[in-house]
Short mmCIF file of C-alpha atoms in Angstrom, two decimals:
data_model
loop_
_atom_site.label_atom_id
_atom_site.label_comp_id
_atom_site.label_asym_id
_atom_site.label_seq_id
_atom_site.Cartn_x
_atom_site.Cartn_y
_atom_site.Cartn_z
CA UNK A 16 138.39 236.17 92.52
CA UNK A 17 136.68 234.55 94.95
CA UNK A 18 135.23 230.75 95.00
CA UNK A 19 131.51 232.16 95.06
CA UNK A 20 132.28 234.16 92.43
CA UNK A 21 133.37 231.37 89.81
CA UNK A 22 130.02 229.24 90.59
CA UNK A 23 128.03 232.57 89.44
CA UNK A 24 130.05 232.36 86.42
CA UNK A 25 129.16 228.77 85.38
CA UNK A 26 125.98 229.42 86.34
CA UNK A 27 125.62 231.88 84.57
CA UNK A 28 127.08 230.33 81.70
CA UNK A 29 125.56 227.58 81.85
CA UNK A 30 121.90 229.16 82.04
CA UNK A 31 122.65 231.25 78.70
CA UNK A 32 124.05 227.57 77.07
CA UNK A 33 120.84 226.54 77.90
CA UNK A 34 118.41 229.60 77.52
CA UNK A 35 115.47 229.56 75.00
CA UNK A 36 117.70 232.10 72.43
CA UNK A 37 120.61 229.48 72.48
CA UNK A 38 118.97 226.85 71.56
CA UNK A 39 117.54 228.06 68.63
CA UNK A 40 120.31 229.95 67.28
CA UNK A 41 123.15 227.34 68.22
CA UNK A 42 122.26 224.28 65.93
CA UNK A 43 125.20 222.17 67.69
CA UNK A 44 123.45 222.64 71.18
CA UNK A 45 119.84 222.07 69.45
CA UNK A 46 121.15 219.09 67.66
CA UNK A 47 122.42 217.70 70.85
CA UNK A 48 119.37 218.44 72.45
CA UNK A 49 117.20 216.81 69.97
CA UNK A 50 119.11 213.87 69.28
CA UNK A 51 119.48 213.06 73.44
CA UNK A 52 117.64 210.82 75.29
CA UNK A 53 114.62 212.54 77.18
CA UNK A 54 116.26 215.88 76.26
CA UNK A 55 119.01 215.18 79.09
CA UNK A 56 122.59 216.65 77.81
CA UNK A 57 125.62 215.47 78.98
CA UNK A 58 128.06 217.61 81.84
CA UNK A 59 130.76 216.73 80.25
CA UNK A 60 129.26 217.99 76.68
CA UNK A 61 129.41 221.57 78.21
CA UNK A 62 133.48 221.57 78.77
CA UNK A 63 134.51 223.05 75.64
CA UNK A 64 131.86 226.00 76.31
CA UNK A 65 133.30 226.87 79.72
CA UNK A 66 136.73 225.62 80.00
CA UNK A 67 138.18 228.56 81.07
CA UNK A 68 135.89 228.92 84.35
CA UNK A 69 136.08 225.12 84.89
CA UNK A 70 136.31 220.97 83.47
CA UNK A 71 134.46 219.58 87.41
CA UNK A 72 131.96 218.07 87.32
CA UNK A 73 130.79 218.46 90.76
CA UNK A 74 131.43 221.72 90.16
CA UNK A 75 129.55 222.52 87.64
CA UNK A 76 126.50 220.29 89.64
CA UNK A 77 126.90 222.60 93.18
CA UNK A 78 126.77 225.84 91.04
CA UNK A 79 123.27 225.11 88.86
CA UNK A 80 121.68 223.86 92.10
CA UNK A 81 122.66 227.08 93.67
CA UNK A 82 122.66 229.89 91.34
CA UNK A 83 120.52 228.53 88.40
CA UNK A 84 117.83 226.11 89.12
CA UNK A 85 115.11 228.15 88.07
CA UNK A 86 116.46 227.58 84.81
CA UNK A 87 118.65 224.96 84.56
CA UNK A 88 117.55 221.05 86.00
CA UNK A 89 120.23 218.78 86.85
CA UNK A 90 120.30 215.49 87.59
CA UNK A 91 120.89 213.56 91.22
CA UNK A 92 124.21 212.45 90.30
CA UNK A 93 124.94 215.96 88.43
CA UNK A 94 126.13 214.28 85.29
CA UNK A 95 123.08 215.60 83.28
CA UNK A 96 121.24 218.47 82.61
CA UNK A 97 118.24 220.00 80.65
CA UNK A 98 116.22 223.19 80.23
CA UNK A 99 113.93 223.13 82.81
CA UNK A 100 111.30 224.54 80.37
CA UNK A 101 112.11 221.71 77.82
CA UNK A 102 112.57 223.12 73.99
CA UNK A 103 111.37 226.35 72.86
CA UNK A 104 108.64 227.04 70.22
CA UNK A 105 111.56 228.22 67.32
CA UNK A 106 108.69 229.57 64.91
CA UNK A 107 107.85 231.85 67.79
CA UNK A 108 111.31 232.83 68.48
CA UNK A 109 112.49 233.57 65.15
CA UNK A 110 109.29 236.09 64.67
CA UNK A 111 109.95 238.41 67.34
CA UNK A 112 114.21 238.32 66.47
CA UNK A 113 116.56 241.02 64.33
CA UNK A 114 118.97 239.85 62.56
CA UNK A 115 121.85 242.63 63.00
CA UNK A 116 124.80 242.80 60.71
CA UNK A 117 128.28 244.91 60.22
CA UNK A 118 128.72 244.67 64.27
CA UNK A 119 132.21 246.50 64.97
CA UNK A 120 134.98 243.85 65.66
CA UNK A 121 135.44 242.14 69.12
CA UNK A 122 131.52 243.38 69.73
CA UNK A 123 129.90 241.72 73.11
CA UNK A 124 126.64 242.01 74.63
CA UNK A 125 127.38 244.68 76.16
CA UNK A 126 128.77 246.82 73.16
CA UNK A 127 125.66 246.13 71.64
CA UNK A 128 123.40 247.11 74.04
CA UNK A 129 125.00 250.40 74.35
CA UNK A 130 124.65 250.84 70.33
CA UNK A 131 121.04 249.86 70.71
CA UNK A 132 120.86 252.20 73.60
CA UNK A 133 122.56 255.31 71.72
CA UNK A 134 119.81 254.41 69.17
CA UNK A 135 116.72 255.00 71.05
CA UNK A 136 115.46 251.48 71.56
CA UNK A 137 113.29 251.60 74.49
CA UNK A 138 113.99 248.69 77.32
CA UNK A 139 113.47 246.18 77.80
CA UNK A 140 116.85 245.46 75.95
CA UNK A 141 116.95 242.06 73.69
CA UNK A 142 118.87 239.01 74.35
CA UNK A 143 122.11 238.76 72.61
CA UNK A 144 123.36 235.70 70.91
CA UNK A 145 127.07 236.04 69.21
CA UNK A 146 128.67 233.79 66.67
CA UNK A 147 131.94 234.63 66.94
CA UNK A 148 132.89 234.04 63.10
CA UNK A 149 136.19 235.84 62.80
CA UNK A 150 136.97 238.04 65.39
CA UNK A 151 138.86 240.32 62.78
CA UNK A 152 136.23 241.14 60.62
CA UNK A 153 132.33 242.89 61.39
CA UNK A 154 130.43 240.27 63.36
CA UNK A 155 126.67 239.72 63.38
CA UNK A 156 124.27 238.79 66.37
CA UNK A 157 121.00 238.12 66.23
CA UNK A 158 118.74 240.08 68.92
CA UNK A 159 115.25 238.46 70.54
CA UNK A 160 113.18 240.72 71.68
CA UNK A 161 110.10 240.27 73.93
CA UNK A 162 107.50 240.58 72.07
CA UNK A 163 107.21 240.48 68.07
CA UNK A 164 105.36 244.71 68.44
CA UNK A 165 108.91 245.77 69.94
CA UNK A 166 111.03 244.23 67.13
CA UNK A 167 109.15 245.43 64.51
CA UNK A 168 109.17 249.01 65.91
CA UNK A 169 113.41 248.91 66.57
CA UNK A 170 114.05 247.78 62.77
CA UNK A 171 113.92 250.71 61.42
CA UNK A 172 115.75 252.49 64.06
CA UNK A 173 118.71 250.06 63.35
CA UNK A 174 118.22 249.28 59.95
CA UNK A 175 120.49 252.42 58.28
CA UNK A 176 122.39 250.76 55.77
CA UNK A 177 120.96 252.44 52.46
CA UNK A 178 120.24 250.07 49.22
CA UNK A 179 122.58 250.49 46.63
CA UNK A 180 121.73 251.30 42.75
CA UNK A 181 123.51 251.90 39.45
CA UNK A 182 123.71 255.82 40.08
CA UNK A 183 125.02 256.33 43.45
CA UNK A 184 126.80 253.22 44.62
CA UNK A 185 129.86 254.54 44.95
CA UNK A 186 128.49 257.31 47.41
CA UNK A 187 126.41 254.55 48.91
CA UNK A 188 129.31 252.34 50.01
CA UNK A 189 130.77 255.57 51.80
CA UNK A 190 128.04 256.10 53.20
CA UNK A 191 127.07 252.77 54.42
CA UNK A 192 130.17 252.95 56.14
CA UNK A 193 130.04 251.95 59.91
CA UNK A 194 126.32 251.46 59.68
CA UNK A 195 124.39 248.44 60.65
CA UNK A 196 121.86 246.42 58.39
CA UNK A 197 119.22 245.08 60.07
CA UNK A 198 116.37 242.30 58.63
CA UNK A 199 114.17 239.91 60.74
CA UNK A 200 115.10 236.62 61.44
CA UNK A 201 112.62 235.08 59.00
CA UNK A 202 113.66 237.47 56.37
CA UNK A 203 117.32 235.96 57.03
CA UNK A 204 116.23 232.48 56.49
CA UNK A 205 114.83 232.95 53.31
CA UNK A 206 117.61 234.79 51.68
CA UNK A 207 119.57 231.84 52.63
CA UNK A 208 117.71 229.63 51.33
CA UNK A 209 117.89 231.55 48.19
CA UNK A 210 121.25 231.85 48.45
CA UNK A 211 122.08 228.04 48.65
CA UNK A 212 119.92 227.65 45.56
CA UNK A 213 121.88 229.96 43.15
CA UNK A 214 125.04 228.65 44.46
CA UNK A 215 124.01 225.24 43.37
CA UNK A 216 122.39 226.47 40.25
CA UNK A 217 126.51 228.06 39.12
CA UNK A 218 127.68 224.69 40.34
CA UNK A 219 125.25 222.85 38.30
CA UNK A 220 126.25 225.49 34.70
CA UNK A 221 130.19 225.18 36.12
CA UNK A 222 130.21 220.58 36.24
CA UNK A 223 126.98 219.97 34.41
CA UNK A 224 127.98 215.82 34.79
CA UNK A 225 130.64 215.64 37.56
CA UNK A 226 132.63 212.95 37.39
CA UNK A 227 132.19 209.77 39.39
CA UNK A 228 135.58 209.37 41.32
CA UNK A 229 136.80 205.92 41.95
CA UNK A 230 136.78 204.95 45.67
CA UNK A 231 139.84 205.64 47.73
CA UNK A 232 141.48 203.50 49.99
CA UNK A 233 141.28 205.78 53.56
CA UNK A 234 143.71 204.11 54.57
CA UNK A 235 146.68 204.30 52.17
CA UNK A 236 149.34 206.78 52.92
CA UNK A 237 148.89 206.53 56.52
CA UNK A 238 152.13 204.19 57.97
CA UNK A 239 155.25 205.64 58.13
CA UNK A 240 158.24 204.23 59.30
CA UNK A 241 160.84 206.69 61.41
CA UNK A 242 164.24 206.55 62.14
CA UNK A 243 166.72 208.58 64.95
CA UNK A 244 165.07 208.55 67.90
CA UNK A 245 166.58 208.40 70.90
CA UNK A 246 167.30 204.65 72.02
CA UNK A 247 166.22 204.79 75.68
CA UNK A 248 163.13 206.89 74.63
CA UNK A 249 160.14 205.53 76.07
CA UNK A 250 156.79 204.80 73.95
CA UNK A 251 154.96 207.98 75.52
CA UNK A 252 157.79 210.28 75.04
CA UNK A 253 158.15 209.06 71.25
CA UNK A 254 154.02 209.15 70.81
CA UNK A 255 154.21 212.87 72.20
CA UNK A 256 156.92 213.96 69.72
CA UNK A 257 154.99 213.12 66.89
CA UNK A 258 151.86 213.17 68.25
CA UNK A 259 152.81 217.11 68.47
CA UNK A 260 152.93 217.30 64.63
CA UNK A 261 150.17 215.08 63.70
CA UNK A 262 147.78 213.10 65.76
CA UNK A 263 148.39 209.19 66.00
CA UNK A 264 146.13 205.98 65.79
CA UNK A 265 149.12 203.83 67.00
CA UNK A 266 152.82 203.78 67.28
CA UNK A 267 155.01 200.50 67.15
CA UNK A 268 158.14 201.04 69.26
CA UNK A 269 160.62 198.87 71.08
CA UNK A 270 162.55 200.65 73.94
CA UNK A 271 166.51 200.06 73.74
CA UNK A 272 165.85 200.51 69.18
CA UNK A 273 165.88 204.18 67.15
CA UNK A 274 163.41 202.52 64.45
CA UNK A 275 159.46 202.06 64.49
CA UNK A 276 156.19 202.31 62.46
CA UNK A 277 153.88 205.34 62.84
CA UNK A 278 149.98 204.89 62.15
CA UNK A 279 148.81 208.50 62.03
CA UNK A 280 144.68 208.79 61.92
CA UNK A 281 144.27 210.82 58.89
CA UNK A 282 145.74 211.18 55.59
CA UNK A 283 145.43 215.35 55.68
CA UNK A 284 148.06 214.66 59.15
CA UNK A 285 150.48 212.39 57.83
CA UNK A 286 151.38 214.84 54.94
CA UNK A 287 151.63 217.67 57.58
CA UNK A 288 153.76 215.41 59.13
CA UNK A 289 155.60 214.20 56.23
CA UNK A 290 156.38 217.87 55.10
CA UNK A 291 157.31 219.19 58.72
CA UNK A 292 160.01 216.78 58.82
CA UNK A 293 161.29 216.81 55.21
CA UNK A 294 161.89 220.78 56.05
CA UNK A 295 162.72 220.97 59.86
CA UNK A 296 166.08 219.07 61.37
CA UNK A 297 164.79 217.62 64.23
CA UNK A 298 166.53 215.84 66.81
CA UNK A 299 166.32 214.28 70.06
CA UNK A 300 169.41 215.09 72.82
CA UNK A 301 167.94 213.41 75.64
CA UNK A 302 166.08 209.90 76.32
CA UNK A 303 162.57 212.70 77.62
CA UNK A 304 163.10 215.20 74.83
CA UNK A 305 160.15 215.92 72.38
CA UNK A 306 162.52 217.48 69.33
CA UNK A 307 164.67 219.94 69.19
CA UNK A 308 165.56 221.83 66.19
CA UNK A 309 168.87 222.01 65.00
CA UNK A 310 169.92 226.13 64.93
CA UNK A 311 172.01 227.44 60.96
CA UNK A 312 174.91 227.79 63.33
CA UNK A 313 174.42 224.28 63.98
CA UNK A 314 174.05 223.27 60.75
CA UNK A 315 176.77 224.89 59.48
CA UNK A 316 179.32 223.86 61.73
CA UNK A 317 178.43 220.29 61.13
CA UNK A 318 177.45 220.02 57.76
CA UNK A 319 174.10 219.25 57.76
CA UNK A 320 172.57 220.87 54.77
CA UNK A 321 173.66 218.58 52.22
CA UNK A 322 173.50 215.56 54.48
CA UNK A 323 170.32 216.31 55.31
CA UNK A 324 168.84 216.12 51.62
CA UNK A 325 170.58 213.29 51.46
CA UNK A 326 169.52 211.28 54.32
CA UNK A 327 165.92 212.74 53.59
CA UNK A 328 166.14 211.44 49.43
CA UNK A 329 167.78 208.23 50.54
CA UNK A 330 166.10 206.97 53.92
CA UNK A 331 169.26 207.04 55.94
CA UNK A 332 169.76 208.35 59.08
CA UNK A 333 172.56 211.32 59.37
CA UNK A 334 174.64 211.67 62.46
CA UNK A 335 175.28 214.78 63.72
CA UNK A 336 178.41 215.52 66.02
CA UNK A 337 178.31 215.97 69.87
CA UNK A 338 177.22 219.86 71.08
CA UNK A 339 178.98 221.46 73.53
CA UNK A 340 176.12 221.79 75.49
CA UNK A 341 175.50 218.07 75.73
CA UNK A 342 179.35 217.25 76.81
CA UNK A 343 178.31 215.63 80.52
CA UNK A 344 180.44 213.51 82.11
CA UNK A 345 177.64 210.76 83.41
CA UNK A 346 174.34 211.43 82.30
CA UNK A 347 173.16 207.97 80.90
CA UNK A 348 170.05 209.54 79.11
CA UNK A 349 172.38 212.26 77.17
CA UNK A 350 172.93 211.31 73.67
CA UNK A 351 176.32 211.66 72.24
CA UNK A 352 175.76 211.40 68.83
CA UNK A 353 172.05 212.43 68.00
CA UNK A 354 170.97 211.67 64.72
CA UNK A 355 168.10 213.59 62.48
CA UNK A 356 164.82 212.07 62.54
CA UNK A 357 163.13 211.01 59.27
CA UNK A 358 159.95 209.61 57.98
CA UNK A 359 160.11 206.79 55.36
CA UNK A 360 156.47 206.77 54.08
CA UNK A 361 155.05 203.03 53.26
CA UNK A 362 153.91 202.18 49.73
CA UNK A 363 152.99 199.96 47.42
CA UNK A 364 153.18 195.62 48.65
CA UNK A 365 155.00 197.04 51.90
CA UNK A 366 152.11 198.94 52.86
CA UNK A 367 149.79 195.98 51.78
CA UNK A 368 151.81 194.00 54.31
CA UNK A 369 152.04 196.00 57.33
CA UNK A 370 148.08 195.96 56.81
CA UNK A 371 148.10 192.19 56.41
CA UNK A 372 150.33 191.37 59.52
CA UNK A 373 147.97 193.45 61.79
CA UNK A 374 145.13 191.84 60.77
CA UNK A 375 142.72 189.50 62.80
CA UNK A 376 144.81 186.40 63.40
CA UNK A 377 143.43 183.09 62.06
CA UNK A 378 141.20 180.94 64.38
CA UNK A 379 143.86 177.63 65.37
CA UNK A 380 143.11 175.00 68.00
CA UNK A 381 145.46 175.88 71.15
CA UNK A 382 147.01 172.38 71.19
CA UNK A 383 148.39 173.14 67.80
CA UNK A 384 150.26 175.54 68.29
CA UNK A 385 152.13 173.95 71.34
CA UNK A 386 152.38 170.77 69.25
CA UNK A 387 156.27 169.83 68.76
CA UNK A 388 156.32 166.12 67.75
CA UNK A 389 154.51 164.26 64.78
CA UNK A 390 151.89 162.45 67.31
CA UNK A 391 148.65 162.66 66.99
CA UNK A 392 147.23 165.06 69.74
CA UNK A 393 144.52 162.65 70.40
CA UNK A 394 147.47 160.19 71.30
CA UNK A 395 148.69 162.18 73.66
CA UNK A 396 145.70 162.98 75.20
CA UNK A 397 145.08 159.17 75.31
CA UNK A 398 148.72 158.34 76.93
CA UNK A 399 147.92 161.50 79.28
CA UNK A 400 144.89 159.80 80.76
CA UNK A 401 145.74 156.04 80.93
CA UNK A 402 149.25 158.06 82.66
CA UNK A 403 146.62 159.67 84.95
CA UNK A 404 144.95 156.32 85.80
CA UNK A 405 147.52 153.88 86.48
CA UNK A 406 148.69 156.26 89.12
CA UNK A 407 147.69 155.66 92.74
CA UNK A 408 145.40 157.96 93.99
CA UNK A 409 146.68 157.79 97.78
CA UNK A 410 150.19 157.59 98.52
CA UNK A 411 151.06 154.23 100.17
CA UNK A 412 152.55 154.58 103.51
CA UNK A 413 156.05 154.37 104.71
CA UNK A 414 157.89 151.48 105.52
CA UNK A 415 160.91 150.69 107.51
CA UNK A 416 162.92 147.67 106.99
CA UNK A 417 164.78 146.13 110.05
CA UNK A 418 167.52 143.03 110.44
CA UNK A 419 167.34 140.65 113.25
CA UNK A 420 170.05 140.60 115.57
CA UNK A 421 170.78 137.09 115.29
CA UNK A 422 171.64 136.71 111.74
CA UNK A 423 174.70 134.55 111.51
CA UNK A 424 177.69 136.17 110.64
CA UNK A 425 178.71 133.78 107.37
CA UNK A 426 174.91 134.93 105.83
CA UNK A 427 174.97 136.43 102.67
CA UNK A 428 173.60 139.47 101.83
CA UNK A 429 170.24 137.43 100.01
CA UNK A 430 169.97 135.62 103.71
CA UNK A 431 169.77 139.14 105.38
CA UNK A 432 166.78 139.78 102.76
CA UNK A 433 164.92 136.74 103.12
CA UNK A 434 165.66 137.49 107.42
CA UNK A 435 164.51 140.99 107.05
CA UNK A 436 161.27 141.75 108.63
CA UNK A 437 158.72 144.71 107.27
CA UNK A 438 157.37 146.51 109.97
CA UNK A 439 155.22 149.61 109.30
CA UNK A 440 156.40 152.90 109.98
CA UNK A 441 156.15 154.34 114.15
CA UNK A 442 153.11 155.98 114.99
CA UNK A 443 153.97 159.74 115.21
CA UNK A 444 154.24 161.36 118.44
CA UNK A 445 151.37 162.30 120.30
CA UNK A 446 150.75 165.59 122.13
CA UNK A 447 150.62 164.38 125.70
CA UNK A 448 153.94 162.22 125.64
CA UNK A 449 154.33 159.51 127.84
CA UNK A 450 156.70 159.92 130.96
CA UNK A 451 159.14 157.19 131.75
CA UNK A 452 161.00 156.39 135.11
CA UNK A 453 164.89 156.19 135.58
CA UNK A 454 164.74 152.59 135.67
CA UNK A 455 163.39 151.93 132.50
CA UNK A 456 165.16 154.76 131.28
CA UNK A 457 168.65 152.61 132.33
CA UNK A 458 167.16 149.08 131.36
CA UNK A 459 166.76 150.67 127.55
CA UNK A 460 170.41 152.12 127.46
CA UNK A 461 171.96 148.95 128.10
CA UNK A 462 170.13 146.95 126.02
CA UNK A 463 170.84 149.65 123.24
CA UNK A 464 174.64 148.43 124.02
CA UNK A 465 173.93 145.03 123.96
CA UNK A 466 172.34 145.22 120.33
CA UNK A 467 175.59 147.52 119.30
CA UNK A 468 177.81 144.77 120.43
CA UNK A 469 175.50 142.08 118.56
CA UNK A 470 176.11 144.25 115.76
CA UNK A 471 179.66 144.47 116.08
CA UNK A 472 180.22 140.49 116.40
CA UNK A 473 178.67 140.09 113.41
CA UNK A 474 180.57 141.95 111.21
CA UNK A 475 183.78 140.71 112.51
CA UNK A 476 183.83 137.03 110.43
CA UNK A 477 186.22 137.09 108.07
CA UNK A 478 189.24 135.56 110.12
CA UNK A 479 186.99 132.71 110.94
CA UNK A 480 185.82 132.90 107.44
CA UNK A 481 189.34 133.09 106.51
CA UNK A 482 190.83 129.98 108.53
CA UNK A 483 187.92 128.09 107.12
CA UNK A 484 188.52 128.93 103.42
CA UNK A 485 192.42 127.96 103.94
CA UNK A 486 191.92 124.29 104.68
CA UNK A 487 189.59 124.08 101.89
CA UNK A 488 190.67 123.08 98.12
CA UNK A 489 191.01 125.42 95.54
CA UNK A 490 187.47 125.42 94.05
CA UNK A 491 186.31 126.04 97.49
CA UNK A 492 189.01 128.60 97.75
CA UNK A 493 187.46 130.49 95.01
CA UNK A 494 184.00 129.92 95.92
CA UNK A 495 184.66 131.44 99.61
CA UNK A 496 186.45 134.13 98.13
CA UNK A 497 183.58 135.47 96.28
CA UNK A 498 181.94 135.06 99.24
CA UNK A 499 184.31 137.30 101.15
CA UNK A 500 184.02 140.04 97.78
CA UNK A 501 180.41 141.36 99.31
CA UNK A 502 180.30 142.83 102.33
CA UNK A 503 177.18 143.33 104.52
CA UNK A 504 176.43 146.51 102.59
CA UNK A 505 176.42 144.49 99.49
CA UNK A 506 179.58 146.89 98.40
CA UNK A 507 181.92 145.11 96.18
CA UNK A 508 185.42 144.26 97.87
CA UNK A 509 189.00 143.52 96.91
CA UNK A 510 189.39 139.95 96.82
CA UNK A 511 192.30 139.39 99.87
CA UNK A 512 195.56 137.11 99.52
CA UNK A 513 195.50 134.38 102.48
CA UNK A 514 198.80 132.57 102.88
CA UNK A 515 199.01 130.09 105.83
CA UNK A 516 196.69 128.24 108.59
CA UNK A 517 196.91 131.32 111.01
CA UNK A 518 194.62 133.31 108.82
CA UNK A 519 196.62 136.22 108.15
CA UNK A 520 196.96 138.17 104.64
CA UNK A 521 200.62 138.31 103.28
CA UNK A 522 200.44 142.13 103.99
CA UNK A 523 199.72 141.52 107.42
CA UNK A 524 202.53 138.81 108.12
CA UNK A 525 205.26 140.87 106.26
CA UNK A 526 204.13 143.77 108.52
CA UNK A 527 204.17 141.34 112.02
CA UNK A 528 207.41 139.88 110.77
#
């Protein structure tokens, strides 16, 4: 089948769904069009009727514009469509429509046209609308003729059904086999109204005073706890596994665990899941497995029959021995000892606690959730504001401390700090550096050497100070030792023992001797 043929079928299907006959007899299409804005029907609403052909809006829009633009109007974006002539006159169509029943099973419009032709129905043949109620039972259809006169003339030819009475009802049933019965649409609607009234009267006779049942909580019996899934299974895999049995509204699953909670959409679906997992032994052999049923020989070999019943009644998991097919070395997703998946539905107080847990949280200030001390929040905020205001807004410029080269050797750290001069930081180098000559470079090198020599001389007053201290009194010597305890860099130094006028220490004199 080529692409153009598919487009023709899509256009014919859309034209048939939005025809006057389909709108008159199809309650779903009629309700959609009557409740839609300006009669525009969404293209996606027709997917369920043409899903065997396509479910692409672009394909539907192109096919309708190409082959059915005379009968169907489609929007510019292709998302909406409606009948070009609007809604039909339902009363006028019902007047020229016949209701035909006892058709052969699996009848089609072509087969019904063949039946009408065999009954000498003159052309043009009517439009056929079939309601696919049950294919294994006699079907019915609506035949809409072009005029009301054609429908009236065709009625006696189609209605071959004999009226039954108390005298010939046995022969009448046999004679009416494989015969059609036809009535007008107006007569059919009248009989349907009488039938509904009869059912209502019988219901009132059976139950004249219906009991007022108490309101039922629709949420009861929807939450279940599952156990036995593969620990490495993802949330989507677990959702698909249980969704194949009954539709789910929510699943609470944490990766790495075999226990979680399910919430089904309906109570009926929850009951189906309860019966299914109670009757079948479902396991997950791998983390991507959507459920595997244990066979009869696997149950008998592993003793599942007794343990399954026990696990289902007590709510515990049942270990199943590893199967020969899953003893694969190095397979990380293989569960060597799978467990039978079980469901335990929450009831009573436990179920009420679950619904309260997932309820909307209370509105609390944000700072209270993060506060861990007992200090009021207002004090914390005020302290933070004060600290932020007292903080300098501009970062102070960097400073360099430079010492005088003429500093005396006998001065202490306090004298050094007093003679220290604070000078601003040197400016950044410019983009165009200044070039200097060779003579200036030699002068700078000599000046650096001279400063280094002076600095070395200032760090060698120990012998002189030791000589002076040797001739002083004991108190002066103690004071002198306190001076010697501190070096230029401000570090504490262990006092040395001077003995003699030569200014040498005891250890140095021993080495020289």
